[in-house]
Structures are given as structure tokens and as C-alpha cells.
PDB file of C-alpha atoms in Angstrom:
ATOM      1  CA  SER A   1       0.043  -0.090  -0.005  1.00 44.00           C
ATOM      2  CA  ILE A   2       1.364   3.473  -0.693  1.00 59.00           C
ATOM      3  CA  ARG A   3       0.044   4.695   2.947  1.00 70.00           C
ATOM      4  CA  LYS A   4       2.741   2.147   4.398  1.00 83.00           C
ATOM      5  CA  ILE A   5       6.258   3.683   4.599  1.00 86.00           C
ATOM      6  CA  PRO A   6       8.268   0.932   2.796  1.00 88.00           C
ATOM      7  CA  GLN A   7      11.469  -0.725   4.488  1.00 93.00           C
ATOM      8  CA  GLU A   8      14.859   0.674   3.676  1.00 96.00           C
ATOM      9  CA  THR A   9      16.788  -1.636   1.646  1.00 97.00           C
ATOM     10  CA  SER A  10      20.335  -1.910   0.113  1.00 97.00           C
ATOM     11  CA  VAL A  11      18.757  -0.309  -2.855  1.00 98.00           C
ATOM     12  CA  PHE A  12      15.792   1.678  -1.878  1.00 97.00           C
ATOM     13  CA  HIS A  13      15.490   4.846   0.659  1.00 97.00           C
ATOM     14  CA  PHE A  14      12.050   6.335   1.580  1.00 96.00           C
ATOM     15  CA  TYR A  15      11.979  10.071   0.142  1.00 95.00           C
ATOM     16  CA  ASN A  16       9.174  12.414  -0.218  1.00 96.00           C
ATOM     17  CA  ALA A  17       9.884  15.795  -1.485  1.00 95.00           C
ATOM     18  CA  ASN A  18       6.476  16.829  -1.070  1.00 95.00           C
ATOM     19  CA  PRO A  19       5.993  19.691   1.506  1.00 95.00           C
ATOM     20  CA  LYS A  20       2.948  18.558   2.671  1.00 94.00           C
ATOM     21  CA  ASN A  21       4.241  14.722   2.996  1.00 92.00           C
ATOM     22  CA  ASN A  22       1.209  13.683   0.536  1.00 91.00           C
ATOM     23  CA  ARG A  23       1.846  10.582  -1.192  1.00 90.00           C
ATOM     24  CA  THR A  24       0.386  11.239  -4.217  1.00 88.00           C
ATOM     25  CA  GLY A  25       0.976  10.964  -8.197  1.00 89.00           C
ATOM     26  CA  ASP A  26       3.744  13.574  -8.154  1.00 94.00           C
ATOM     27  CA  CYS A  27       6.524  11.469  -9.172  1.00 94.00           C
ATOM     28  CA  VAL A  28       8.103  13.957 -11.927  1.00 96.00           C
ATOM     29  CA  ILE A  29       8.177  16.613  -9.436  1.00 97.00           C
ATOM     30  CA  ARG A  30       9.604  14.633  -6.604  1.00 96.00           C
ATOM     31  CA  ALA A  31      12.167  12.895  -8.589  1.00 97.00           C
ATOM     32  CA  MET A  32      13.074  16.105 -10.486  1.00 97.00           C
ATOM     33  CA  SER A  33      13.472  18.024  -7.438  1.00 97.00           C
ATOM     34  CA  LEU A  34      15.879  15.549  -5.955  1.00 97.00           C
ATOM     35  CA  PHE A  35      17.633  15.427  -9.035  1.00 98.00           C
ATOM     36  CA  LEU A  36      17.754  19.110  -9.902  1.00 98.00           C
ATOM     37  CA  ASN A  37      18.441  19.875  -5.917  1.00 97.00           C
ATOM     38  CA  LYS A  38      15.611  22.422  -5.966  1.00 98.00           C
ATOM     39  CA  SER A  39      12.339  22.549  -4.037  1.00 98.00           C
ATOM     40  CA  TRP A  40       9.282  20.832  -4.875  1.00 97.00           C
ATOM     41  CA  GLU A  41       7.667  24.229  -5.468  1.00 98.00           C
ATOM     42  CA  GLU A  42      10.430  25.257  -7.503  1.00 98.00           C
ATOM     43  CA  VAL A  43      10.213  22.459  -9.933  1.00 98.00           C
ATOM     44  CA  PHE A  44       6.533  22.361 -10.248  1.00 97.00           C
ATOM     45  CA  THR A  45       6.481  25.989 -10.907  1.00 98.00           C
ATOM     46  CA  GLU A  46       8.788  25.948 -13.307  1.00 97.00           C
ATOM     47  CA  LEU A  47       7.564  22.758 -15.104  1.00 97.00           C
ATOM     48  CA  CYS A  48       3.900  24.206 -15.252  1.00 97.00           C
ATOM     49  CA  GLU A  49       5.158  27.301 -16.774  1.00 98.00           C
ATOM     50  CA  PHE A  50       7.031  25.273 -19.172  1.00 98.00           C
ATOM     51  CA  ALA A  51       4.000  23.130 -20.030  1.00 97.00           C
ATOM     52  CA  LEU A  52       1.799  25.981 -20.551  1.00 98.00           C
ATOM     53  CA  GLU A  53       4.291  27.167 -23.005  1.00 97.00           C
ATOM     54  CA  GLN A  54       4.402  23.817 -24.852  1.00 97.00           C
ATOM     55  CA  LYS A  55       0.723  23.155 -24.347  1.00 98.00           C
ATOM     56  CA  LEU A  56       1.225  19.976 -22.707  1.00 97.00           C
ATOM     57  CA  MET A  57       0.362  18.769 -19.168  1.00 96.00           C
ATOM     58  CA  PRO A  58       3.539  18.990 -16.862  1.00 95.00           C
ATOM     59  CA  ASP A  59       3.956  14.970 -16.350  1.00 93.00           C
ATOM     60  CA  ASP A  60       3.654  14.367 -20.069  1.00 95.00           C
ATOM     61  CA  PRO A  61       7.110  12.784 -20.901  1.00 95.00           C
ATOM     62  CA  LYS A  62       7.212  15.136 -24.020  1.00 96.00           C
ATOM     63  CA  CYS A  63       7.108  18.175 -21.604  1.00 97.00           C
ATOM     64  CA  TYR A  64       9.646  16.865 -18.839  1.00 97.00           C
ATOM     65  CA  LYS A  65      12.141  15.766 -21.499  1.00 97.00           C
ATOM     66  CA  LYS A  66      11.931  18.907 -23.380  1.00 97.00           C
ATOM     67  CA  TYR A  67      12.173  20.677 -19.887  1.00 97.00           C
ATOM     68  CA  LEU A  68      15.326  18.703 -18.748  1.00 98.00           C
ATOM     69  CA  LYS A  69      16.661  19.219 -22.373  1.00 97.00           C
ATOM     70  CA  HIS A  70      16.383  22.828 -22.286  1.00 96.00           C
ATOM     71  CA  LEU A  71      18.052  22.629 -18.700  1.00 97.00           C
ATOM     72  CA  GLY A  72      21.423  21.167 -20.399  1.00 97.00           C
ATOM     73  CA  TYR A  73      20.429  17.285 -19.644  1.00 98.00           C
ATOM     74  CA  GLU A  74      20.872  14.782 -22.237  1.00 97.00           C
ATOM     75  CA  MET A  75      18.678  11.740 -22.004  1.00 98.00           C
ATOM     76  CA  ASN A  76      20.446   8.358 -21.969  1.00 98.00           C
ATOM     77  CA  LYS A  77      18.943   5.146 -23.667  1.00 97.00           C
ATOM     78  CA  GLN A  78      17.716   2.512 -21.772  1.00 97.00           C
ATOM     79  CA  PRO A  79      20.667   0.542 -20.459  1.00 97.00           C
ATOM     80  CA  ARG A  80      20.832  -3.295 -21.313  1.00 97.00           C
ATOM     81  CA  HIS A  81      22.635  -6.296 -20.100  1.00 96.00           C
ATOM     82  CA  SER A  82      25.287  -7.864 -22.629  1.00 96.00           C
ATOM     83  CA  THR A  83      22.689 -10.498 -23.054  1.00 97.00           C
ATOM     84  CA  GLY A  84      20.083  -7.818 -24.286  1.00 97.00           C
ATOM     85  CA  THR A  85      18.038  -8.081 -21.423  1.00 97.00           C
ATOM     86  CA  LYS A  86      16.895  -5.125 -19.177  1.00 97.00           C
ATOM     87  CA  PHE A  87      18.041  -3.963 -15.823  1.00 97.00           C
ATOM     88  CA  THR A  88      15.718  -4.053 -12.895  1.00 97.00           C
ATOM     89  CA  GLY A  89      16.079  -1.301 -10.570  1.00 97.00           C
ATOM     90  CA  LYS A  90      18.012  -3.367  -8.239  1.00 98.00           C
ATOM     91  CA  GLU A  91      20.562  -4.546 -10.575  1.00 98.00           C
ATOM     92  CA  PHE A  92      20.882  -0.960 -12.064  1.00 97.00           C
ATOM     93  CA  CYS A  93      21.701   0.284  -8.564  1.00 97.00           C
ATOM     94  CA  GLU A  94      24.262  -2.827  -7.732  1.00 97.00           C
ATOM     95  CA  THR A  95      26.089  -3.136 -11.109  1.00 95.00           C
ATOM     96  CA  PHE A  96      25.387  -0.140 -13.536  1.00 95.00           C
ATOM     97  CA  ALA A  97      25.154   3.071 -11.566  1.00 92.00           C
ATOM     98  CA  ASP A  98      28.102   5.071 -10.505  1.00 94.00           C
ATOM     99  CA  TYR A  99      28.041   5.689  -6.724  1.00 94.00           C
ATOM    100  CA  ASN A 100      29.267   9.255  -7.541  1.00 95.00           C
ATOM    101  CA  ASN A 101      26.532  10.082  -9.787  1.00 97.00           C
ATOM    102  CA  VAL A 102      22.656  11.090  -9.460  1.00 97.00           C
ATOM    103  CA  TYR A 103      20.244   9.495 -11.915  1.00 98.00           C
ATOM    104  CA  LEU A 104      16.955  10.743 -12.874  1.00 98.00           C
ATOM    105  CA  THR A 105      15.414   7.493 -14.542  1.00 97.00           C
ATOM    106  CA  HIS A 106      12.075   5.791 -15.910  1.00 96.00           C
ATOM    107  CA  ILE A 107      11.344   2.361 -14.145  1.00 96.00           C
ATOM    108  CA  GLY A 108       8.596   0.149 -14.455  1.00 89.00           C
ATOM    109  CA  GLY A 109       6.798   1.919 -17.304  1.00 79.00           C
ATOM    110  CA  HIS A 110       5.513   5.414 -16.382  1.00 78.00           C
ATOM    111  CA  HIS A 111       7.086   5.915 -13.223  1.00 92.00           C
ATOM    112  CA  ILE A 112      10.276   8.072 -12.593  1.00 95.00           C
ATOM    113  CA  VAL A 113      12.756   8.175  -9.482  1.00 97.00           C
ATOM    114  CA  CYS A 114      15.806   9.801  -8.575  1.00 97.00           C
ATOM    115  CA  ILE A 115      18.883   7.664  -7.586  1.00 97.00           C
ATOM    116  CA  ILE A 116      21.647   8.787  -5.191  1.00 96.00           C
ATOM    117  CA  ASN A 117      24.420   6.576  -3.826  1.00 95.00           C
ATOM    118  CA  ASN A 118      22.749   3.715  -5.623  1.00 97.00           C
ATOM    119  CA  LYS A 119      19.278   3.915  -3.760  1.00 97.00           C
ATOM    120  CA  ILE A 120      16.070   4.514  -5.361  1.00 97.00           C
ATOM    121  CA  ASN A 121      14.917   7.621  -3.468  1.00 97.00           C
ATOM    122  CA  ASP A 122      10.933   7.435  -3.606  1.00 95.00           C
ATOM    123  CA  ILE A 123       7.721   6.918  -1.500  1.00 94.00           C
ATOM    124  CA  TRP A 124       7.489   3.342  -2.796  1.00 91.00           C
ATOM    125  CA  ASP A 125      10.144   0.644  -3.879  1.00 95.00           C
ATOM    126  CA  SER A 126      10.131   0.289  -7.213  1.00 95.00           C
ATOM    127  CA  SER A 127      13.384  -1.840  -7.520  1.00 97.00           C
ATOM    128  CA  ASP A 128      11.751  -4.727  -9.255  1.00 96.00           C
ATOM    129  CA  GLY A 129      10.740  -2.675 -12.244  1.00 97.00           C
ATOM    130  CA  CYS A 130      12.685  -2.345 -15.213  1.00 97.00           C
ATOM    131  CA  ILE A 131      14.742   0.675 -15.754  1.00 97.00           C
ATOM    132  CA  GLY A 132      14.121   2.631 -19.020  1.00 97.00           C
ATOM    133  CA  ASN A 133      15.676   5.923 -20.308  1.00 97.00           C
ATOM    134  CA  TYR A 134      17.549   8.055 -18.025  1.00 98.00           C
ATOM    135  CA  TRP A 135      19.397  11.429 -17.325  1.00 98.00           C
ATOM    136  CA  VAL A 136      22.835  11.487 -15.452  1.00 97.00           C
ATOM    137  CA  LYS A 137      24.264  14.256 -13.266  1.00 92.00           C
TER     138      LYS A 137
END
């Protein structure tokens, strides 16, 4: 359940940037605030203003991908094992990610998270989901 705070693991850390500690569908804002080192409110405001200019919804991948590009971040394609199989979040944290980097990544389809110190920072543990495209800082 999203109401229960998940347990800390070797690849997951509970983190909620929402200023009212709401556990809601604001994953894009939560993850980007941590990735960009900005407040939840600052990212929400900037992304909404950018979305208005683009005539897109703020959480539309087309919108936040353009926003990140506008900020100078290049998207990396989904990483794969040498066998061609996809990395789970757990595998990405344990074997692919560099501990010194910060990642913003799609995981498990439409969800997006920030990975710091090789741990997924979010309100729920999605480490069993497949990693998709990602940005690195």
C-alpha cells in the first residue's frame, strides 16, 4: 500500500519531497526536485510554466523531456545487459550505476525516480521494475 512507508533496503530509501508529505501521483516533481537540487515548489512552478508554453501537461514525458533538455541534460537510452535483457532497478543500482552520480530514470513503465548513492529515492520501492531511459548528473 502507498500509505505504508516501505522498509529501507540496500537499493531503496524512502524519500518524499512533497512539502505536505502527501503520497500522491507527483513522481515527476518529487524525482526532479531531488535530481535538480531544487524545492518541490520550484520544480512544480517551473515545469508548469514550461508546460503552459509547450501546451502540454507537466507530467507528460514530452514536456519534462524537453524541460530537462532545456536545462542542458541529455537523455540516455535504456541500459541493457550484454545479453540484451533489461536491468531491474535493483540490478541498475548494484551493477550499473556509479555511486558518485545522480540519476533520474524511468522505472517500471511510466514511473520516474531519482537514484542517489545507488539507492532509489521515492515513496515506494520500485526496485523490481525495469529501468528505462535516464539522465545523469
